[in-house]
XYZ file of C-alpha atoms in Angstrom:
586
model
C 97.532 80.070 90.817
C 93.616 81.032 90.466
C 91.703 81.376 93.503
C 88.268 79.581 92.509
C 85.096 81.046 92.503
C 81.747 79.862 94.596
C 79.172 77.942 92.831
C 75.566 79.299 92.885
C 74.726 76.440 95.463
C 77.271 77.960 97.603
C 76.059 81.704 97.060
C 72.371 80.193 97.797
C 73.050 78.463 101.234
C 75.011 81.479 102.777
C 72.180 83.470 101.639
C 70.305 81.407 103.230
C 72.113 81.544 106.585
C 72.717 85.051 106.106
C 68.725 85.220 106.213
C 68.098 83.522 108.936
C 70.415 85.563 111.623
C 68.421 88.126 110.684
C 65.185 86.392 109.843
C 63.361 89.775 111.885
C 64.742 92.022 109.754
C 63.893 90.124 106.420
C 60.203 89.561 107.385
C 59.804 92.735 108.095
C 61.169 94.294 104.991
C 59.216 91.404 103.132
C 56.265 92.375 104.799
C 56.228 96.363 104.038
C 57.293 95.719 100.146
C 54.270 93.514 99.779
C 51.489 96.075 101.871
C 53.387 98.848 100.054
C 52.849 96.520 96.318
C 48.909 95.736 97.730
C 48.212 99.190 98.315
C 49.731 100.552 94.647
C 46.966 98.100 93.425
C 44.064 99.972 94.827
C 44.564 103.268 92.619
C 43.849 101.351 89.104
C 40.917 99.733 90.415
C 39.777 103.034 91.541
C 40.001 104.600 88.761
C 38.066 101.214 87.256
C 35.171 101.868 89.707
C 35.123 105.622 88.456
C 34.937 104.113 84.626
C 32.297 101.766 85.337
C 29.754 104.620 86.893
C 30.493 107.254 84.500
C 29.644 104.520 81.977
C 26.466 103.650 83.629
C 25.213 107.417 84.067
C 25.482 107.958 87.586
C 27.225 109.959 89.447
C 30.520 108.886 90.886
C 31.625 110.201 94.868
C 35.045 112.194 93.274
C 35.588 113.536 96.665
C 35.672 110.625 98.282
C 37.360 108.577 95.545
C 40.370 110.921 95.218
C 40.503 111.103 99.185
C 41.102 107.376 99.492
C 43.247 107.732 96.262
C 45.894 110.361 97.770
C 45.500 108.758 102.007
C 46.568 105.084 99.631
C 49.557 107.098 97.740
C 51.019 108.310 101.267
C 50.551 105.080 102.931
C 52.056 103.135 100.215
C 55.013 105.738 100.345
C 55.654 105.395 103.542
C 55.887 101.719 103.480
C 57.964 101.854 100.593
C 60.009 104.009 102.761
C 60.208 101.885 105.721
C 60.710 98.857 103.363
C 63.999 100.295 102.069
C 65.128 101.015 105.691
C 64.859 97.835 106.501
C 66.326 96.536 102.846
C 69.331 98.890 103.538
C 70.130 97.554 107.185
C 69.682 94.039 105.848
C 72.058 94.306 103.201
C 74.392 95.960 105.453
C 74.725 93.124 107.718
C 74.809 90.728 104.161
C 77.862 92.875 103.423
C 79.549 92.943 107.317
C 79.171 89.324 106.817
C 80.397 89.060 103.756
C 83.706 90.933 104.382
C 84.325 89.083 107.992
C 83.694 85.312 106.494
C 86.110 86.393 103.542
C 88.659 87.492 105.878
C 88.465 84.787 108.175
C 88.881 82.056 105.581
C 91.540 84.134 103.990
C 93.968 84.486 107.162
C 93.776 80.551 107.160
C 94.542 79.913 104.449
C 98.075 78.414 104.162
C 100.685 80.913 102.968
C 102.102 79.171 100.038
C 98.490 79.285 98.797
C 98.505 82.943 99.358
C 101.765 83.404 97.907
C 101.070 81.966 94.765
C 97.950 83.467 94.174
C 99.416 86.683 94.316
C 98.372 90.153 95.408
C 96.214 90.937 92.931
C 93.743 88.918 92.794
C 93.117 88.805 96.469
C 93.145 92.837 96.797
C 90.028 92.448 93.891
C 87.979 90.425 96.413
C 88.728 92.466 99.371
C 88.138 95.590 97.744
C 86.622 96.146 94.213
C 84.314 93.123 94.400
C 83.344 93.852 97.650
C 82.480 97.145 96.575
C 80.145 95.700 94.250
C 78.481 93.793 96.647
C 77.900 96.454 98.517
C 76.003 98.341 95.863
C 74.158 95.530 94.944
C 73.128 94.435 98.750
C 72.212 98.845 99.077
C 70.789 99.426 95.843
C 70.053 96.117 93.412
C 68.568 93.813 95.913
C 65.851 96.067 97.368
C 64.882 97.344 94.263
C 64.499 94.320 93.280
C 63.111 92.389 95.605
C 60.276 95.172 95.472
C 59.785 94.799 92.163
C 59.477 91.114 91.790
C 56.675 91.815 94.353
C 55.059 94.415 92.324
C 54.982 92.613 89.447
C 53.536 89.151 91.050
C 51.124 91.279 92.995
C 49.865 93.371 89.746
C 49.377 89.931 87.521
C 47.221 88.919 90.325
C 45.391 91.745 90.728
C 45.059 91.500 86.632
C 43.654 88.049 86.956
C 41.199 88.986 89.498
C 39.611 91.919 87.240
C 39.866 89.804 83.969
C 40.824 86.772 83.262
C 40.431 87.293 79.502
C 42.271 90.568 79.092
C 44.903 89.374 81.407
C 45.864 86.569 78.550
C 47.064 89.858 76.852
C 50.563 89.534 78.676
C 51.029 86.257 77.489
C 52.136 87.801 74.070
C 55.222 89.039 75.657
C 56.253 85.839 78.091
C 58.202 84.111 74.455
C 60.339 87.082 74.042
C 61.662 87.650 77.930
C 62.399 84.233 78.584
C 64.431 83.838 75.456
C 66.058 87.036 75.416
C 66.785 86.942 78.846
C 67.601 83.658 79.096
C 70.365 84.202 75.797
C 71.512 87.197 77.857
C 72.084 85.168 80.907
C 73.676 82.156 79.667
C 76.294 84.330 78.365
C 76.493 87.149 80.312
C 77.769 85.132 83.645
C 81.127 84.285 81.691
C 82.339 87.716 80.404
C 81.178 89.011 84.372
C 83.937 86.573 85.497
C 86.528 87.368 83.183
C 86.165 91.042 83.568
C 86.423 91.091 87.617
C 89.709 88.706 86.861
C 90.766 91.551 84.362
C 90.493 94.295 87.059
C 91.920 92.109 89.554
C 95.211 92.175 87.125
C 94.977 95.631 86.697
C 94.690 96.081 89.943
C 97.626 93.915 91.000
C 99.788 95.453 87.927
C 99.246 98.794 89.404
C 100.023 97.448 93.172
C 103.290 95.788 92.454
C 104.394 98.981 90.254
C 104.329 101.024 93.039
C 105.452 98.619 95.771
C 108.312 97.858 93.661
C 109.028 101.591 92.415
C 112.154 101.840 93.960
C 113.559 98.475 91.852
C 111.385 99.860 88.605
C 113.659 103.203 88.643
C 116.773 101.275 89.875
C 116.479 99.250 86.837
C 115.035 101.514 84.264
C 112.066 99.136 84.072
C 109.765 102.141 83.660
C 108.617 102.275 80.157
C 107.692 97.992 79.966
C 105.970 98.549 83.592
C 104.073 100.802 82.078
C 103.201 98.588 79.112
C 102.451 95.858 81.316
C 99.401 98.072 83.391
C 98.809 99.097 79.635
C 97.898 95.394 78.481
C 96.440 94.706 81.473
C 93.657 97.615 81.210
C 93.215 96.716 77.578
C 92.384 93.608 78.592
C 89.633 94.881 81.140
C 88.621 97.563 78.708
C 88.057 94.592 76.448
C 85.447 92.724 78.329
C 83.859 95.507 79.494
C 83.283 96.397 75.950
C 81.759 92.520 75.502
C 79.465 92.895 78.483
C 78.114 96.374 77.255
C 77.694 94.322 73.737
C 75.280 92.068 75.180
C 73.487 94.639 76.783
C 73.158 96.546 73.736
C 71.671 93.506 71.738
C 69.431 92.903 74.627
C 67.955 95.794 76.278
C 66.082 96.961 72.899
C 64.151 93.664 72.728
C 62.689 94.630 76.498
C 61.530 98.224 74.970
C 59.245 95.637 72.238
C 58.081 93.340 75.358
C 56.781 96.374 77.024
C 54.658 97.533 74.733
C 53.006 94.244 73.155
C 50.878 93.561 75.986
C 49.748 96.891 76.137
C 48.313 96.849 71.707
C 46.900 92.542 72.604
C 45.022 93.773 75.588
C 43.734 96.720 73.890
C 42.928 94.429 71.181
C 41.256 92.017 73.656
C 39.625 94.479 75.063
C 38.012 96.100 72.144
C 37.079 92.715 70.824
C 35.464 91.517 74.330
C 33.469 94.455 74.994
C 31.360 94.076 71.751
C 30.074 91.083 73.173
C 29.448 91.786 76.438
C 32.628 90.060 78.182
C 34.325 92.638 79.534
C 33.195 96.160 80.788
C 34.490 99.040 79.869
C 35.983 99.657 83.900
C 37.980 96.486 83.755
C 39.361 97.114 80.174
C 40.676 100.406 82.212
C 41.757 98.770 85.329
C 43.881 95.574 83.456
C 45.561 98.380 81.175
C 46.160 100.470 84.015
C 47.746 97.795 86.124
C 49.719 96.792 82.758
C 51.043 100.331 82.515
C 51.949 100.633 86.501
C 53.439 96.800 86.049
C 55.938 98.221 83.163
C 57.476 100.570 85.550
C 58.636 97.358 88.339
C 59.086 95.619 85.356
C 61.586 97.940 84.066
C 63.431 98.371 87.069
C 63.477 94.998 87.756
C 65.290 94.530 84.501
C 67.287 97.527 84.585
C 68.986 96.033 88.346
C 69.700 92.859 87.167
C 72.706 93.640 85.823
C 73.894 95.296 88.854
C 72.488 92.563 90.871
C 74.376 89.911 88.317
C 77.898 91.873 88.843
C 77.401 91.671 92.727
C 76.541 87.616 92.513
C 79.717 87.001 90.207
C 81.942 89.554 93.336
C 79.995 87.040 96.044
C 81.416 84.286 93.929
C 84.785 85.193 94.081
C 84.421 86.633 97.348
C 83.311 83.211 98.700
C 85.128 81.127 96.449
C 88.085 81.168 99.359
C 86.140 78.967 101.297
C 86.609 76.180 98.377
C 90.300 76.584 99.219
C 91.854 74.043 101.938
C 92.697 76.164 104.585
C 95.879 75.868 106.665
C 96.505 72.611 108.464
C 94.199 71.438 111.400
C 94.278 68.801 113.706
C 95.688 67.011 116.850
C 98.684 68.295 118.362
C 101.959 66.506 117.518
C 104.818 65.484 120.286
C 107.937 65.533 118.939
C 111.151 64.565 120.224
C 113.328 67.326 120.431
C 113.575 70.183 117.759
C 116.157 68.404 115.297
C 115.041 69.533 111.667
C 115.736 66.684 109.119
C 115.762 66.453 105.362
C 115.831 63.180 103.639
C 115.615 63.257 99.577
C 113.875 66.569 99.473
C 113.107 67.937 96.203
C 110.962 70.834 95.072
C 109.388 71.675 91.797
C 107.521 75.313 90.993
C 106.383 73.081 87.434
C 106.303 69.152 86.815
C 109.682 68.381 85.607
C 111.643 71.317 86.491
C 113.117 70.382 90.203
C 114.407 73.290 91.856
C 116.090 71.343 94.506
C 117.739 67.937 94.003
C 117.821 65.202 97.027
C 119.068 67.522 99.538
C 120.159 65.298 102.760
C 120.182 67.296 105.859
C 120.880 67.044 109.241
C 120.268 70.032 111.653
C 120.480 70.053 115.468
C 118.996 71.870 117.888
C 120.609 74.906 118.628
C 122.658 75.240 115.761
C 123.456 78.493 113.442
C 123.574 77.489 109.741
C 124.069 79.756 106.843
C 122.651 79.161 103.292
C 124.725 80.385 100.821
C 124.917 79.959 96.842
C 123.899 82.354 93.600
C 121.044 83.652 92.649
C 118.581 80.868 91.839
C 120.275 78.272 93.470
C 117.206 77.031 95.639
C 118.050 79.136 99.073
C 114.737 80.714 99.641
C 112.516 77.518 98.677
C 114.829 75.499 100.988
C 113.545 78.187 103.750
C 110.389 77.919 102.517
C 110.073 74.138 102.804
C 112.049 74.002 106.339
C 109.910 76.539 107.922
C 106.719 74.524 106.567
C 105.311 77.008 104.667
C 105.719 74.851 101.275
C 105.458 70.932 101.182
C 108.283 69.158 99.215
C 107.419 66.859 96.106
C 109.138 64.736 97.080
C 110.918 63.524 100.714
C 110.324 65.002 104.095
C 110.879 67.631 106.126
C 111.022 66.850 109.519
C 111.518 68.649 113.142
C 111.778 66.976 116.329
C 111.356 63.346 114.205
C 107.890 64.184 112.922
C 106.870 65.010 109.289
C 105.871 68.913 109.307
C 103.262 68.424 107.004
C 101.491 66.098 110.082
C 102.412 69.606 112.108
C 98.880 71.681 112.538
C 99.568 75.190 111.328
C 99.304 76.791 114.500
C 101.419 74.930 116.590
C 104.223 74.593 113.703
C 104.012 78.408 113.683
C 104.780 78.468 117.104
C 107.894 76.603 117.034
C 109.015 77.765 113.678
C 109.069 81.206 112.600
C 110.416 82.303 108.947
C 111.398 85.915 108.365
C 112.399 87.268 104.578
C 113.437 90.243 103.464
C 109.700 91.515 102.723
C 108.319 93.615 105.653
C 104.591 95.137 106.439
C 104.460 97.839 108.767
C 100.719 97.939 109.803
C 98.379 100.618 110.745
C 98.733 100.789 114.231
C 100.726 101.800 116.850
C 104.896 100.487 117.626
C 103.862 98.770 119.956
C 100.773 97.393 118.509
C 103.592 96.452 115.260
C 105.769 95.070 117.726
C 103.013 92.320 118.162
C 103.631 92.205 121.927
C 102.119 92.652 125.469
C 105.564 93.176 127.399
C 106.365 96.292 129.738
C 108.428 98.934 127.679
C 111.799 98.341 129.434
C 111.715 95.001 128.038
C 110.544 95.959 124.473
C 113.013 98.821 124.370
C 115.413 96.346 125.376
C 114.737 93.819 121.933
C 114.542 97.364 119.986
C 117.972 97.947 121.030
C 119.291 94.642 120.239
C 117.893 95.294 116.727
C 119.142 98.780 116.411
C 115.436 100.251 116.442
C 115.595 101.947 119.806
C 117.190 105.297 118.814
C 114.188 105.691 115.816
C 111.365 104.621 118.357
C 112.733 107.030 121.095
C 112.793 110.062 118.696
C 109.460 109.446 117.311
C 107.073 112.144 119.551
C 104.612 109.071 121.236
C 107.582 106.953 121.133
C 105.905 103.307 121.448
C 102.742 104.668 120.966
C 103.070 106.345 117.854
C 100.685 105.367 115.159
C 102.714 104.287 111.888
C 101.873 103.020 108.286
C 99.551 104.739 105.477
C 98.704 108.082 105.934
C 100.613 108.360 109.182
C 103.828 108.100 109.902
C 106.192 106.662 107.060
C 108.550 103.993 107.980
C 112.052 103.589 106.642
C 112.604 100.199 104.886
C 115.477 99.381 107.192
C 113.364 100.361 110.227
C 110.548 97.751 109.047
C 112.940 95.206 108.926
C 114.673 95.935 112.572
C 110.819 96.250 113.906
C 110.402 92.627 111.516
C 113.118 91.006 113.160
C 112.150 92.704 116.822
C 109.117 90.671 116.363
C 111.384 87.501 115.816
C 112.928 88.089 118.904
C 109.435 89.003 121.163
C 107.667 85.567 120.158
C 110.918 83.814 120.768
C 110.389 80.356 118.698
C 112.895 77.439 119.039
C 113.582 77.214 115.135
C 113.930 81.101 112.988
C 114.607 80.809 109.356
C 115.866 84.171 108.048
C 115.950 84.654 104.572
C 118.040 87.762 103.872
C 116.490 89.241 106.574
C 118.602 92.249 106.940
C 118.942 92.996 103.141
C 117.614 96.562 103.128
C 119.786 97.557 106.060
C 122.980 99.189 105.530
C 126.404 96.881 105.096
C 127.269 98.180 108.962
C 123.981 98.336 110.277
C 122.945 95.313 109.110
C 126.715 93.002 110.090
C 125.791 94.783 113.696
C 122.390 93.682 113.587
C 123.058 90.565 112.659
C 125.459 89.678 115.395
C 123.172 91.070 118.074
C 120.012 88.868 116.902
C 122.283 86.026 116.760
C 123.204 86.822 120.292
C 120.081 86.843 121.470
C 118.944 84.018 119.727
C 121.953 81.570 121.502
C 120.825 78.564 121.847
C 118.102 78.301 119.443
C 118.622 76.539 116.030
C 118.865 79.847 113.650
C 119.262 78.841 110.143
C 120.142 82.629 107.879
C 120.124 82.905 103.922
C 122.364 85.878 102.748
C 124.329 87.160 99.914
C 126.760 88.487 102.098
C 129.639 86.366 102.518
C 131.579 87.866 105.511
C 128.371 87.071 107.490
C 128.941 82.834 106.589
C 131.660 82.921 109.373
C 129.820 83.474 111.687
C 127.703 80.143 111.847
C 128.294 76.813 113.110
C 127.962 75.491 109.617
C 128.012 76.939 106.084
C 125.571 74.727 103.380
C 126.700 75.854 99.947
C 123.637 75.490 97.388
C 124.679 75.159 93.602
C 122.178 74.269 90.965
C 119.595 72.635 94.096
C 121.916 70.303 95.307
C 124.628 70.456 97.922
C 128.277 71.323 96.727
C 129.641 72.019 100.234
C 128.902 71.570 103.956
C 130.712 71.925 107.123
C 132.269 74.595 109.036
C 133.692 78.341 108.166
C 137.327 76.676 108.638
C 136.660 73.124 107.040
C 135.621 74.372 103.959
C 138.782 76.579 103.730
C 141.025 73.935 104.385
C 139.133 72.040 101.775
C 140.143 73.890 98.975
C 136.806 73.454 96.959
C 133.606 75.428 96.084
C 133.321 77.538 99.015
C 136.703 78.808 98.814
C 136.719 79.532 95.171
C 133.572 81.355 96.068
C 135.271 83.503 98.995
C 137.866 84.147 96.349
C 135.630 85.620 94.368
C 133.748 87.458 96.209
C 136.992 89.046 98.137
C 135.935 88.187 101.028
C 138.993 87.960 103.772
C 139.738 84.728 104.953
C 140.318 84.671 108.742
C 137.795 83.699 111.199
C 135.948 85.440 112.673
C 134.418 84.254 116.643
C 131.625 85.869 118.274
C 129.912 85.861 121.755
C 126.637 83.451 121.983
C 125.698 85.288 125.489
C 122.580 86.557 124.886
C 121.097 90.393 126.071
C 117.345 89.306 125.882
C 115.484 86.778 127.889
């Protein structure tokens, strides 16, 4: 799945409400680009006035011409100055604002949604087209914005002086519009697949080196690294396009440039010979054509930028196009009984994953999910802790539909835990998610077998772990993953091999102790390893998305069928195994 992109009505209203929180700040940079524009207007028609008495045989005040000449070129500096102060603490709230709307709409959207649009592409917003934004809202957009100004101002000032010789510019008006406009219309499409390309790259290099353990493991080194190969290729490829249009469109700017310049020459000559036009304005209009080129140019020269920034704010606000997590009134359910009637589950239209799976599950119950790989176990935790919807059936807890469940308070009574862990940047204790008094979060790090690690660490809970601090054990992230489990303390947990990069000893010991002090809660645990199925109220066997055995450790001995043949299989010994429910954390 694609995240979308914004349309330019979108990108225009939250300009638009971006500008007015800080309307002071925008009319006051508007204000000094245009005095700065009004004042660069004066030195032409100086230099007009000094034309115009030369030509007439008097003599011109120099001194006092070049005084006002040089006080206009420092006053128009420092406005330009101030201008860009205020253009660079404008855009700096445009990007602040940018980067806290994206991340609020992201953290609401629902996690399947994340899920499936993967890493990559997500990372790109956050980072690389933000980044782009950034230089635009710095760099492009006050550049630009002051010459837009310029230029308007200048024709103005042209039409003033001369009519006539201002028709000059006209010659060039054919040749922008359609060169600018083919560049345009064109160059918006290769912008967007180029910031997807990156994105890919980007996520191809992410998931390499997230994954680098399983890429070695699995000698997957040489097609990972054709994989990032193809995927910068790909980028390579339409940056090559965009620089292609460039190339085929910058020289025809060069030619518009200098046409106006040879027609109002040519008015000019042609005007004076009969008397319409003196020879001060003829210098003033070609003056203010020459100091319009230089806006002109710029103005041209940032678009680009300015275009790669407005396709990043597309994708950056595109998120908001996505439904975000579910809303609404609170539900009451009656009790915390999950139920599945006819559930099925496709990834693609016509391949089912799961097949009418019937399910009862009370509260307070342990079940284990077993099966082989691909059999459905981790989309049946997906779809019982709500974070996918089935195609078909329900999923219900507590008699009500989890899709009629608001996010938030489905999250708070159903918590699903896999076997992929983030440590964040931030303290244990701040990882730990928690406000409780240490004895009492020492207490769940001991039931997960965490204490010992936290205790050596030199700050102990307040030592500050993640990227570019302290580095954090896989096995330790999941204890301090399932620690977290334990501190929010939700009636339902759904663990999905939640104890998979732990050690075979470690992780049997942690997972009796969590199911300890998670008695009387329903606990419902996916895992490979068999000797762990024992332990549970009731073992659901998955085969092929449907059910090929329920019931109890013992039953499905005594039965003789799939779950025994598996057991046999796996060597897994055969006597029962009973363990305490008293639980060491309240």
């Amino acid at each position: 799945m694609t995240l979308p992109l914004a349309d330019a009505r979108m990108v225009r209203r939250w300009l638009r409400d971006v500008a007015s929180r800080k309307r002071g700040d925008f009319a006051a940079m508007l204000t000094l680009f245009v005095l700065a524009s009004l004042l660069g207007l004066v030195g032409p028609r100086l230099l007009g006035v000094l034309v115009d008495a030369v030509a007439a045989g008097t003599r011109p005040p120099v001194d006092v011409l070049a005084a006002v000449f040089l006080a206009v070129l420092l006053a128009q500096a420092a406005l330009r100055r101030w201008g860009h102060v205020r253009a660079t603490r404008f855009g700096e709230h445009l990007l602040a604002t940018a980067r806290e709307d994206f991340t609020e709409h992201v953290l609401r959207l629902p996690i399947g949604t994340v899920e499936d649009a993967g890493t990559g592409d997500l990372l790109s917003r956050a980072t690389s087209d933000v980044d782009r934004i950034e230089y635009a809202a710095r760099y492009a957009a006050p550049e630009i914005l002051t010459s837009s100004i310029a230029v308007v101002l200048t024709v103005v000032a042209m039409l003033v002086t001369s009519p006539l010789l201002t028709a000059g510019v006209l010659v060039s008006v054919p040749l922008l519009v359609l060169t600018t406009r083919w560049y345009w219309r064109r160059a918006n499409a290769v912008l967007e697949r180029m910031l997807a390309a990156w994105g890919d790259v980007q996520a191809s290099a992410t998931e390499t080196v997230t994954g680098a353990r399983t890429v070695e493991a699995l000698g997957l080194a040489e097609r990972r690294v054709a994989h990032n190969d193809r995927a910068l290729r790909a980028a390579v490829a339409t940056e090559h396009a965009h620089r292609s249009l460039l190339a085929r469109w910058l020289p025809t700017l060069d030619l518009a440039y200098l046409l106006p310049v040879a027609a109002v020459l040519a008015i000019g000559g042609v005007a004076y010979r009969a008397g319409l036009a003196g020879l001060g304005d003829i210098t003033a209009v070609t003056l203010y054509l020459l100091a319009m080129s230089g806006p002109l140019v710029e103005l041209l020269a940032w678009v680009e930028e300015l275009q790669v920034g407005s396709v990043g704010l597309r994708r950056i606000l595109g998120v908001r196009r996505v439904r975000p997590a579910r809303g609404g009134a609170r539900v009451t359910p009656s009790g915390r009984d999950v139920q599945l009637r006819d559930v099925r589950f496709a990834y693609r239209d016509g391949h089912d994953v799961l097949h009418g799976i019937d399910l009862d599950i009370v509260a307070g119950e342990r079940l284990m999910i077993i099966g082989p790989s691909g059999s459905g176990k981790s989309t049946l935790a997906r779809l019982l802790a709500g974070v996918a919807e089935p195609g078909g059936g329900t999923v219900s807890l507590g008699g009500v539909d989890l899709r009629r469940w608001s996010h938030d308070q489905l999250r708070g009574e159903v918590l699903l835990l896999t076997q992929e862990h983030h440590v964040f940047a931030a303290t244990v204790r701040e990882n730990l998610m928690a406000d409780g008094d240490d004895d009492h979060l020492h207490d769940v790090l001991t039931v997960v077998g965490a204490d010992d690690w936290v205790r050596s660490l030199p700050d102990g809970l307040e030592t500050r772990l993640g990227s570019g601090t302290l580095s954090v054990p896989p096995a330790v992230a999941q204890q301090l993953a399932l620690a977290r489990v334990l501190l929010a303390d939700p009636p339902v947990v759904v663990l999905d091999e939640a104890t998979a990069a732990m050690a075979s000893g470690t992780a049997r010991q942690a997972e009796r102790s969590v199911a300890a002090a998670l008695a009387g809660r329903t606990v419902i645990s996916i895992a490979h390893r068999l000797d762990a199925a024992r332990d549970a109220d009731r073992i659901l066997l998955l085969d092929g998305g449907r059910v090929a055995a329920l019931g109890s450790h013992d039953e499905l001995l005594a039965e003789g069928g799939s779950y025994a043949r598996v057991l046999a299989a796996a060597g897994v010994a055969e006597a029962p195994v009973t363990t305490s429910h008293d639980s060491p954390v309240r």
